[in-house]
Amino acid sequence: MSISRRKFLGWIGAAGMGTALGTSAKAASNKAFTGYPDSMGVLHDTVLCVGCRTCEAACSKVNELPPPEKPFTDLSVLDTKRRTAVEAYTVVNKYEHAGKQGKPVFVKKQCNHCLEPACASACFVKAFAKSKEGAVTYDPSVCVGCRYCMVACPFNIPSYEYDSAFSPRVVKCTMCHPRILEGKVPGCVEACPKEALTFGKREDLLKIARERIQKYPDRYADHIYGEHEMGGTSWLYLSGTAFGNIGMREDLGVKPAPELTAGALGAVPIVVGLWPVLLTGIYAMSRRKEKIAAEEKEQAVAAAVAEIEAKADKKLADVRAKAEKDLAKAEKDKEAAVKREVQKALGEAAAKHEEKAKTETEEES
């Protein structure tokens, strides 16, 4: 980008520290969001999960992600703890000896789609939003690349396209929101061969989870992860062991992110309220410079291509001219060789004729 992220954040810091106004500002993220009553979610039953990675393959296909270095059928990747990334919106991790009788437990990791998302609370341009369907959606057209969402997320989920120079995005699981709008289920849920993933209304999923815990108390821990953590999430979990044993945070508490940040944001000087205006201006200038840089790059590439094509045409013409010259020379050499052979053949024939005539003369005499 024309403006580096470090410089961009430096300007923000300068703006905040350079104004000593005593009035506090009310940030948009101070308003706690209570969620939508009929929102959807997914229940992941880790007891049923076998770590087949079919959900990973389905996610990659639905989101048109690049193929992994190792195929999805290669289960050796489960030996290494992985996190979500630009090229993988969901991953399955294996926790050895975490289950009953020391059996491994497989856990699918992706965005948990919090009821009151920390990423949305931290985003001052509202690039993240909680949809009424349950998914936390992202609008790349307004994102300024500050990556506060990555810092705010308690589950360490959002990833950043560092290798995308002109239009980098923050990427994460979308809960297949476009598919949900079409009346379909998320790709991973549809593909799961063991029904370890269940899609439905969050309230119904909580009932299903409680029924399983009550019916099989020896099989499940008496806790539904995501029911209350960080104010609740749309992605819920069941486990046969303590969630801390399978890599899930148990220190988050039940308060949603906006409540945790409201006090701190309320103490920030009023200039914070003007940050969106400042940031929008900086962002617009940055986008304009990026556009000009992109146009200049296109022109430079076009000029380079034209020059290469001109050189290629000239080289091709030279090759053709040389080929024609070589062909003419070859034809001329061929004619000369034929002429020599004809002359040689005529000479040999004449010599034989003379020899024959001489022999005949000698015999007559």
Tab-separated table of C-alpha atoms in Angstrom:
chain	number	residue	atom	x	y	z
A	1	MET	CA	0.000	0.000	0.000
A	2	SER	CA	1.002	3.598	-0.455
A	3	ILE	CA	0.590	4.156	3.301
A	4	SER	CA	2.162	1.498	5.485
A	5	ARG	CA	0.123	-0.018	8.300
A	6	ARG	CA	2.726	1.117	10.836
A	7	LYS	CA	2.555	4.697	9.567
A	8	PHE	CA	-1.238	4.499	9.544
A	9	LEU	CA	-1.375	3.401	13.190
A	10	GLY	CA	1.267	5.980	14.052
A	11	TRP	CA	-0.999	8.728	12.766
A	12	ILE	CA	-3.851	7.359	14.879
A	13	GLY	CA	-1.658	7.371	17.987
A	14	ALA	CA	-0.527	10.908	17.272
A	15	ALA	CA	-4.119	12.037	16.860
A	16	GLY	CA	-5.157	10.477	20.190
A	17	MET	CA	-2.177	11.669	22.216
A	18	GLY	CA	-2.044	15.101	20.663
A	19	THR	CA	-5.496	16.194	21.876
A	20	ALA	CA	-6.024	16.828	25.567
A	21	LEU	CA	-9.779	17.376	25.741
A	22	GLY	CA	-11.539	16.528	28.970
A	23	THR	CA	-14.900	15.459	27.502
A	24	SER	CA	-15.442	11.747	27.076
A	25	ALA	CA	-16.783	10.251	23.881
A	26	LYS	CA	-19.436	7.590	23.486
A	27	ALA	CA	-18.073	4.966	21.112
A	28	ALA	CA	-20.458	2.895	19.038
A	29	SER	CA	-19.104	-0.296	20.614
A	30	ASN	CA	-20.304	0.848	24.074
A	31	LYS	CA	-23.815	-0.261	23.146
A	32	ALA	CA	-24.189	-3.895	24.149
A	33	PHE	CA	-25.836	-6.056	21.520
A	34	THR	CA	-28.133	-8.738	22.915
A	35	GLY	CA	-28.333	-10.902	19.793
A	36	TYR	CA	-31.193	-12.139	17.640
A	37	PRO	CA	-33.679	-14.543	19.286
A	38	ASP	CA	-34.142	-16.835	16.261
A	39	SER	CA	-30.559	-16.854	15.051
A	40	MET	CA	-28.997	-20.064	13.769
A	41	GLY	CA	-25.923	-21.896	14.938
A	42	VAL	CA	-23.958	-25.132	14.799
A	43	LEU	CA	-23.459	-27.756	17.502
A	44	HIS	CA	-20.126	-29.601	17.309
A	45	ASP	CA	-20.196	-32.878	19.200
A	46	THR	CA	-16.531	-33.742	19.685
A	47	VAL	CA	-17.521	-37.180	21.027
A	48	LEU	CA	-18.799	-38.102	17.568
A	49	CYS	CA	-15.989	-36.462	15.578
A	50	VAL	CA	-13.477	-38.938	14.063
A	51	GLY	CA	-11.052	-36.389	12.570
A	52	CYS	CA	-11.702	-37.363	8.944
A	53	ARG	CA	-11.171	-33.771	7.719
A	54	THR	CA	-14.192	-34.016	5.411
A	55	CYS	CA	-15.424	-30.728	6.863
A	56	GLU	CA	-12.141	-29.069	5.882
A	57	ALA	CA	-12.484	-30.287	2.305
A	58	ALA	CA	-16.100	-29.092	2.107
A	59	CYS	CA	-15.170	-25.671	3.510
A	60	SER	CA	-12.372	-25.321	0.971
A	61	LYS	CA	-14.690	-26.247	-1.892
A	62	VAL	CA	-17.547	-23.964	-0.840
A	63	ASN	CA	-15.242	-20.973	-0.336
A	64	GLU	CA	-13.090	-21.735	-3.398
A	65	LEU	CA	-9.888	-21.799	-1.362
A	66	PRO	CA	-6.531	-22.956	-2.755
A	67	PRO	CA	-5.729	-26.652	-2.269
A	68	PRO	CA	-3.578	-27.502	0.774
A	69	GLU	CA	0.007	-28.702	0.528
A	70	LYS	CA	-1.139	-32.124	1.709
A	71	PRO	CA	-4.475	-33.577	0.525
A	72	PHE	CA	-7.414	-33.647	2.906
A	73	THR	CA	-7.169	-37.437	2.986
A	74	ASP	CA	-3.729	-37.152	4.590
A	75	LEU	CA	-4.437	-37.415	8.321
A	76	SER	CA	-0.793	-36.970	9.307
A	77	VAL	CA	-1.453	-33.212	9.554
A	78	LEU	CA	-3.496	-33.935	12.682
A	79	ASP	CA	-0.250	-34.649	14.505
A	80	THR	CA	0.474	-30.903	14.469
A	81	LYS	CA	-1.722	-28.320	16.181
A	82	ARG	CA	-3.022	-25.910	13.549
A	83	ARG	CA	-4.928	-22.642	13.541
A	84	THR	CA	-7.209	-21.141	10.951
A	85	ALA	CA	-5.497	-19.215	8.167
A	86	VAL	CA	-6.104	-17.325	4.948
A	87	GLU	CA	-6.209	-20.578	3.003
A	88	ALA	CA	-8.071	-22.590	5.686
A	89	TYR	CA	-11.216	-21.210	7.338
A	90	THR	CA	-11.539	-24.303	9.500
A	91	VAL	CA	-9.114	-26.923	10.821
A	92	VAL	CA	-9.445	-30.106	12.844
A	93	ASN	CA	-6.962	-30.711	15.655
A	94	LYS	CA	-6.274	-33.963	17.470
A	95	TYR	CA	-5.726	-34.123	21.246
A	96	GLU	CA	-4.038	-37.386	22.142
A	97	HIS	CA	-5.228	-39.276	25.226
A	98	ALA	CA	-7.736	-36.510	26.081
A	99	GLY	CA	-10.818	-38.713	25.840
A	100	LYS	CA	-12.217	-41.644	27.778
A	101	GLN	CA	-9.781	-44.536	28.231
A	102	GLY	CA	-7.051	-42.315	26.835
A	103	LYS	CA	-8.583	-42.094	23.375
A	104	PRO	CA	-7.840	-39.077	21.138
A	105	VAL	CA	-10.373	-36.270	20.801
A	106	PHE	CA	-10.840	-34.378	17.548
A	107	VAL	CA	-11.972	-30.751	17.638
A	108	LYS	CA	-13.027	-28.604	14.696
A	109	LYS	CA	-11.868	-25.001	14.965
A	110	GLN	CA	-13.345	-22.009	13.147
A	111	CYS	CA	-14.976	-18.650	13.934
A	112	ASN	CA	-17.397	-19.179	16.826
A	113	HIS	CA	-19.685	-16.344	15.638
A	114	CYS	CA	-20.167	-14.711	19.039
A	115	LEU	CA	-23.581	-13.308	19.914
A	116	GLU	CA	-21.826	-10.032	20.750
A	117	PRO	CA	-18.624	-10.264	18.686
A	118	ALA	CA	-15.393	-8.820	20.022
A	119	CYS	CA	-14.262	-8.162	16.432
A	120	ALA	CA	-17.362	-6.057	15.767
A	121	SER	CA	-16.913	-4.244	19.081
A	122	ALA	CA	-13.305	-3.355	18.237
A	123	CYS	CA	-13.966	-2.357	14.605
A	124	PHE	CA	-14.523	1.412	14.362
A	125	VAL	CA	-15.535	1.276	10.681
A	126	LYS	CA	-18.096	-1.484	11.271
A	127	ALA	CA	-16.506	-3.929	8.858
A	128	PHE	CA	-17.854	-6.737	11.074
A	129	ALA	CA	-21.508	-7.202	11.927
A	130	LYS	CA	-23.670	-9.844	13.577
A	131	SER	CA	-26.361	-10.964	11.131
A	132	LYS	CA	-29.845	-11.973	12.211
A	133	GLU	CA	-29.104	-15.432	10.783
A	134	GLY	CA	-26.306	-15.897	13.335
A	135	ALA	CA	-23.171	-15.429	11.248
A	136	VAL	CA	-20.646	-12.675	11.920
A	137	THR	CA	-20.143	-11.121	8.491
A	138	TYR	CA	-17.308	-8.990	7.109
A	139	ASP	CA	-17.378	-6.100	4.620
A	140	PRO	CA	-13.942	-5.706	2.998
A	141	SER	CA	-14.988	-2.510	1.211
A	142	VAL	CA	-14.854	-0.474	4.437
A	143	CYS	CA	-11.995	-2.292	6.193
A	144	VAL	CA	-8.914	-0.105	6.745
A	145	GLY	CA	-6.637	-2.982	7.681
A	146	CYS	CA	-5.974	-1.908	11.277
A	147	ARG	CA	-6.331	-5.545	12.411
A	148	TYR	CA	-7.845	-4.587	15.781
A	149	CYS	CA	-10.264	-7.469	15.202
A	150	MET	CA	-7.357	-9.927	15.264
A	151	VAL	CA	-6.208	-8.567	18.616
A	152	ALA	CA	-9.732	-8.456	20.050
A	153	CYS	CA	-10.821	-11.988	19.107
A	154	PRO	CA	-10.503	-14.190	22.218
A	155	PHE	CA	-10.422	-17.307	20.043
A	156	ASN	CA	-7.521	-16.185	17.816
A	157	ILE	CA	-9.459	-16.690	14.590
A	158	PRO	CA	-9.241	-13.802	12.049
A	159	SER	CA	-6.343	-14.011	9.576
A	160	TYR	CA	-4.893	-11.275	7.379
A	161	GLU	CA	-3.887	-11.495	3.722
A	162	TYR	CA	-0.368	-10.148	4.116
A	163	ASP	CA	0.597	-11.294	0.611
A	164	SER	CA	-2.218	-9.320	-1.035
A	165	ALA	CA	-0.615	-5.985	-1.848
A	166	PHE	CA	-3.534	-4.011	-3.287
A	167	SER	CA	-6.661	-5.362	-1.620
A	168	PRO	CA	-5.786	-7.285	1.560
A	169	ARG	CA	-8.671	-8.675	3.600
A	170	VAL	CA	-9.309	-10.087	7.015
A	171	VAL	CA	-10.600	-13.607	6.437
A	172	LYS	CA	-12.392	-16.143	8.618
A	173	CYS	CA	-15.234	-18.656	8.593
A	174	THR	CA	-18.497	-17.070	7.398
A	175	MET	CA	-20.727	-19.900	8.681
A	176	CYS	CA	-21.570	-20.165	4.974
A	177	HIS	CA	-23.856	-17.137	5.350
A	178	PRO	CA	-24.641	-16.980	1.584
A	179	ARG	CA	-25.744	-20.633	1.710
A	180	ILE	CA	-27.916	-19.985	4.764
A	181	LEU	CA	-29.650	-17.151	2.898
A	182	GLU	CA	-30.388	-19.670	0.124
A	183	GLY	CA	-31.956	-22.071	2.614
A	184	LYS	CA	-28.959	-24.405	2.675
A	185	VAL	CA	-26.830	-25.593	5.586
A	186	PRO	CA	-23.123	-24.752	6.015
A	187	GLY	CA	-20.846	-26.829	3.783
A	188	CYS	CA	-19.038	-28.515	6.681
A	189	VAL	CA	-22.321	-29.576	8.304
A	190	GLU	CA	-23.638	-31.007	5.059
A	191	ALA	CA	-20.450	-33.003	4.450
A	192	CYS	CA	-19.899	-34.488	7.958
A	193	PRO	CA	-20.307	-38.285	7.635
A	194	LYS	CA	-20.681	-38.874	11.388
A	195	GLU	CA	-23.231	-36.122	12.111
A	196	ALA	CA	-20.813	-34.556	14.543
A	197	LEU	CA	-22.094	-31.186	13.296
A	198	THR	CA	-25.728	-30.115	13.672
A	199	PHE	CA	-27.175	-26.921	12.161
A	200	GLY	CA	-30.314	-25.250	13.450
A	201	LYS	CA	-31.747	-22.554	15.686
A	202	ARG	CA	-29.411	-21.866	18.575
A	203	GLU	CA	-32.179	-22.430	21.117
A	204	ASP	CA	-32.930	-25.839	19.593
A	205	LEU	CA	-29.253	-26.765	19.561
A	206	LEU	CA	-28.994	-25.998	23.280
A	207	LYS	CA	-31.962	-28.305	23.912
A	208	ILE	CA	-30.352	-31.066	21.837
A	209	ALA	CA	-27.076	-30.652	23.731
A	210	ARG	CA	-28.794	-30.796	27.146
A	211	GLU	CA	-30.718	-33.912	26.116
A	212	ARG	CA	-27.497	-35.661	25.123
A	213	ILE	CA	-25.826	-34.728	28.396
A	214	GLN	CA	-28.831	-35.984	30.397
A	215	LYS	CA	-29.179	-39.179	28.373
A	216	TYR	CA	-25.472	-40.026	28.412
A	217	PRO	CA	-24.005	-38.484	31.585
A	218	ASP	CA	-21.021	-40.832	31.460
A	219	ARG	CA	-20.245	-39.830	27.909
A	220	TYR	CA	-20.420	-36.039	28.130
A	221	ALA	CA	-19.060	-33.343	30.427
A	222	ASP	CA	-21.910	-31.372	31.987
A	223	HIS	CA	-21.177	-28.193	30.081
A	224	ILE	CA	-22.137	-26.692	26.706
A	225	TYR	CA	-19.216	-24.591	25.556
A	226	GLY	CA	-20.435	-21.395	23.925
A	227	GLU	CA	-23.717	-21.187	25.795
A	228	HIS	CA	-22.370	-18.430	28.037
A	229	GLU	CA	-18.671	-17.926	27.181
A	230	MET	CA	-18.057	-14.276	26.220
A	231	GLY	CA	-21.811	-13.671	26.304
A	232	GLY	CA	-22.500	-16.741	24.190
A	233	THR	CA	-21.575	-17.944	20.702
A	234	SER	CA	-23.489	-19.329	17.754
A	235	TRP	CA	-21.035	-22.232	17.527
A	236	LEU	CA	-21.596	-24.616	20.433
A	237	TYR	CA	-19.532	-27.582	21.642
A	238	LEU	CA	-20.053	-30.823	23.515
A	239	SER	CA	-17.149	-32.790	24.964
A	240	GLY	CA	-16.461	-35.941	26.905
A	241	THR	CA	-13.690	-34.238	28.845
A	242	ALA	CA	-12.884	-30.831	30.293
A	243	PHE	CA	-12.710	-28.281	27.511
A	244	GLY	CA	-9.332	-27.131	28.756
A	245	ASN	CA	-7.992	-30.577	27.809
A	246	ILE	CA	-8.915	-30.026	24.168
A	247	GLY	CA	-7.374	-26.608	23.640
A	248	MET	CA	-10.370	-24.427	24.492
A	249	ARG	CA	-10.143	-21.401	26.751
A	250	GLU	CA	-11.879	-21.685	30.115
A	251	ASP	CA	-10.872	-18.233	31.380
A	252	LEU	CA	-13.173	-16.086	29.268
A	253	GLY	CA	-16.009	-15.564	31.687
A	254	VAL	CA	-19.564	-14.844	30.622
A	255	LYS	CA	-19.476	-11.108	29.952
A	256	PRO	CA	-19.707	-10.148	26.265
A	257	ALA	CA	-16.888	-8.160	24.689
A	258	PRO	CA	-18.733	-4.789	24.511
A	259	GLU	CA	-19.257	-4.809	28.286
A	260	LEU	CA	-15.571	-5.464	28.864
A	261	THR	CA	-14.509	-2.604	26.591
A	262	ALA	CA	-17.185	-0.029	27.457
A	263	GLY	CA	-15.362	1.437	30.478
A	264	ALA	CA	-12.048	1.775	28.706
A	265	LEU	CA	-13.616	3.311	25.634
A	266	GLY	CA	-15.658	5.739	27.720
A	267	ALA	CA	-12.457	7.143	29.259
A	268	VAL	CA	-10.875	7.865	25.877
A	269	PRO	CA	-10.785	11.578	24.875
A	270	ILE	CA	-13.508	12.889	22.579
A	271	VAL	CA	-11.097	12.906	19.673
A	272	VAL	CA	-11.782	9.169	19.419
A	273	GLY	CA	-15.248	10.057	18.220
A	274	LEU	CA	-13.635	11.902	15.340
A	275	TRP	CA	-11.345	9.022	14.426
A	276	PRO	CA	-13.742	7.552	11.849
A	277	VAL	CA	-13.717	10.877	9.971
A	278	LEU	CA	-9.926	11.086	10.100
A	279	LEU	CA	-9.537	7.446	9.220
A	280	THR	CA	-12.011	7.714	6.363
A	281	GLY	CA	-10.000	10.598	4.906
A	282	ILE	CA	-6.722	8.744	5.286
A	283	TYR	CA	-8.305	5.609	3.892
A	284	ALA	CA	-9.713	7.499	0.882
A	285	MET	CA	-6.308	9.048	0.145
A	286	SER	CA	-4.656	5.683	0.537
A	287	ARG	CA	-7.157	4.056	-1.821
A	288	ARG	CA	-6.671	6.822	-4.377
A	289	LYS	CA	-2.896	6.423	-4.225
A	290	GLU	CA	-3.323	2.679	-4.545
A	291	LYS	CA	-5.534	3.195	-7.591
A	292	ILE	CA	-2.989	5.537	-9.201
A	293	ALA	CA	-0.183	3.116	-8.356
A	294	ALA	CA	-2.186	0.272	-9.853
A	295	GLU	CA	-2.844	2.286	-13.038
A	296	GLU	CA	0.831	3.200	-13.298
A	297	LYS	CA	1.740	-0.431	-12.786
A	298	GLU	CA	-0.701	-1.473	-15.522
A	299	GLN	CA	0.770	1.137	-17.879
A	300	ALA	CA	4.314	0.001	-17.075
A	301	VAL	CA	3.343	-3.615	-17.625
A	302	ALA	CA	1.612	-2.719	-20.904
A	303	ALA	CA	4.687	-0.787	-22.069
A	304	ALA	CA	6.958	-3.653	-21.083
A	305	VAL	CA	4.740	-6.140	-22.891
A	306	ALA	CA	4.679	-3.937	-26.003
A	307	GLU	CA	8.471	-3.637	-25.939
A	308	ILE	CA	8.861	-7.382	-25.518
A	309	GLU	CA	6.405	-8.029	-28.342
A	310	ALA	CA	8.272	-5.573	-30.606
A	311	LYS	CA	11.576	-7.281	-29.836
A	312	ALA	CA	9.972	-10.658	-30.390
A	313	ASP	CA	8.525	-9.536	-33.742
A	314	LYS	CA	11.921	-8.205	-34.819
A	315	LYS	CA	13.662	-11.383	-33.736
A	316	LEU	CA	11.062	-13.444	-35.575
A	317	ALA	CA	11.534	-11.331	-38.710
A	318	ASP	CA	15.320	-11.769	-38.462
A	319	VAL	CA	14.879	-15.518	-38.031
A	320	ARG	CA	12.568	-15.668	-41.036
A	321	ALA	CA	14.967	-13.604	-43.161
A	322	LYS	CA	17.879	-15.814	-42.170
A	323	ALA	CA	15.801	-18.924	-42.832
A	324	GLU	CA	14.848	-17.637	-46.284
A	325	LYS	CA	18.478	-16.765	-47.006
A	326	ASP	CA	19.639	-20.170	-45.812
A	327	LEU	CA	16.920	-21.828	-47.875
A	328	ALA	CA	17.950	-19.891	-51.021
A	329	LYS	CA	21.575	-20.810	-50.406
A	330	ALA	CA	20.604	-24.424	-49.866
A	331	GLU	CA	18.635	-24.441	-53.120
A	332	LYS	CA	21.556	-22.881	-54.934
A	333	ASP	CA	23.988	-25.377	-53.411
A	334	LYS	CA	21.606	-28.165	-54.335
A	335	GLU	CA	21.434	-27.006	-57.956
A	336	ALA	CA	25.217	-26.739	-58.098
A	337	ALA	CA	25.586	-30.209	-56.606
A	338	VAL	CA	23.096	-31.638	-59.099
A	339	LYS	CA	24.928	-29.903	-61.938
A	340	ARG	CA	28.233	-31.330	-60.722
A	341	GLU	CA	26.795	-34.797	-60.508
A	342	VAL	CA	25.308	-34.482	-63.999
A	343	GLN	CA	28.637	-33.271	-65.388
A	344	LYS	CA	30.386	-36.101	-63.574
A	345	ALA	CA	27.916	-38.651	-64.910
A	346	LEU	CA	28.277	-37.282	-68.459
A	347	GLY	CA	32.032	-37.360	-68.144
A	348	GLU	CA	31.988	-40.945	-66.911
A	349	ALA	CA	29.604	-41.927	-69.719
A	350	ALA	CA	31.810	-40.254	-72.313
A	351	ALA	CA	34.877	-41.996	-70.921
A	352	LYS	CA	33.128	-45.348	-71.035
A	353	HIS	CA	32.002	-44.664	-74.601
A	354	GLU	CA	35.525	-43.793	-75.668
A	355	GLU	CA	36.870	-46.884	-73.919
A	356	LYS	CA	34.300	-49.054	-75.635
A	357	ALA	CA	35.046	-47.525	-79.037
A	358	LYS	CA	38.734	-48.032	-78.511
A	359	THR	CA	38.190	-51.646	-77.577
A	360	GLU	CA	36.055	-52.269	-80.643
A	361	THR	CA	38.678	-50.644	-82.896
A	362	GLU	CA	41.382	-52.800	-81.458
A	363	GLU	CA	39.329	-55.953	-81.991
A	364	GLU	CA	38.665	-55.069	-85.641
A	365	SER	CA	42.265	-54.604	-86.342
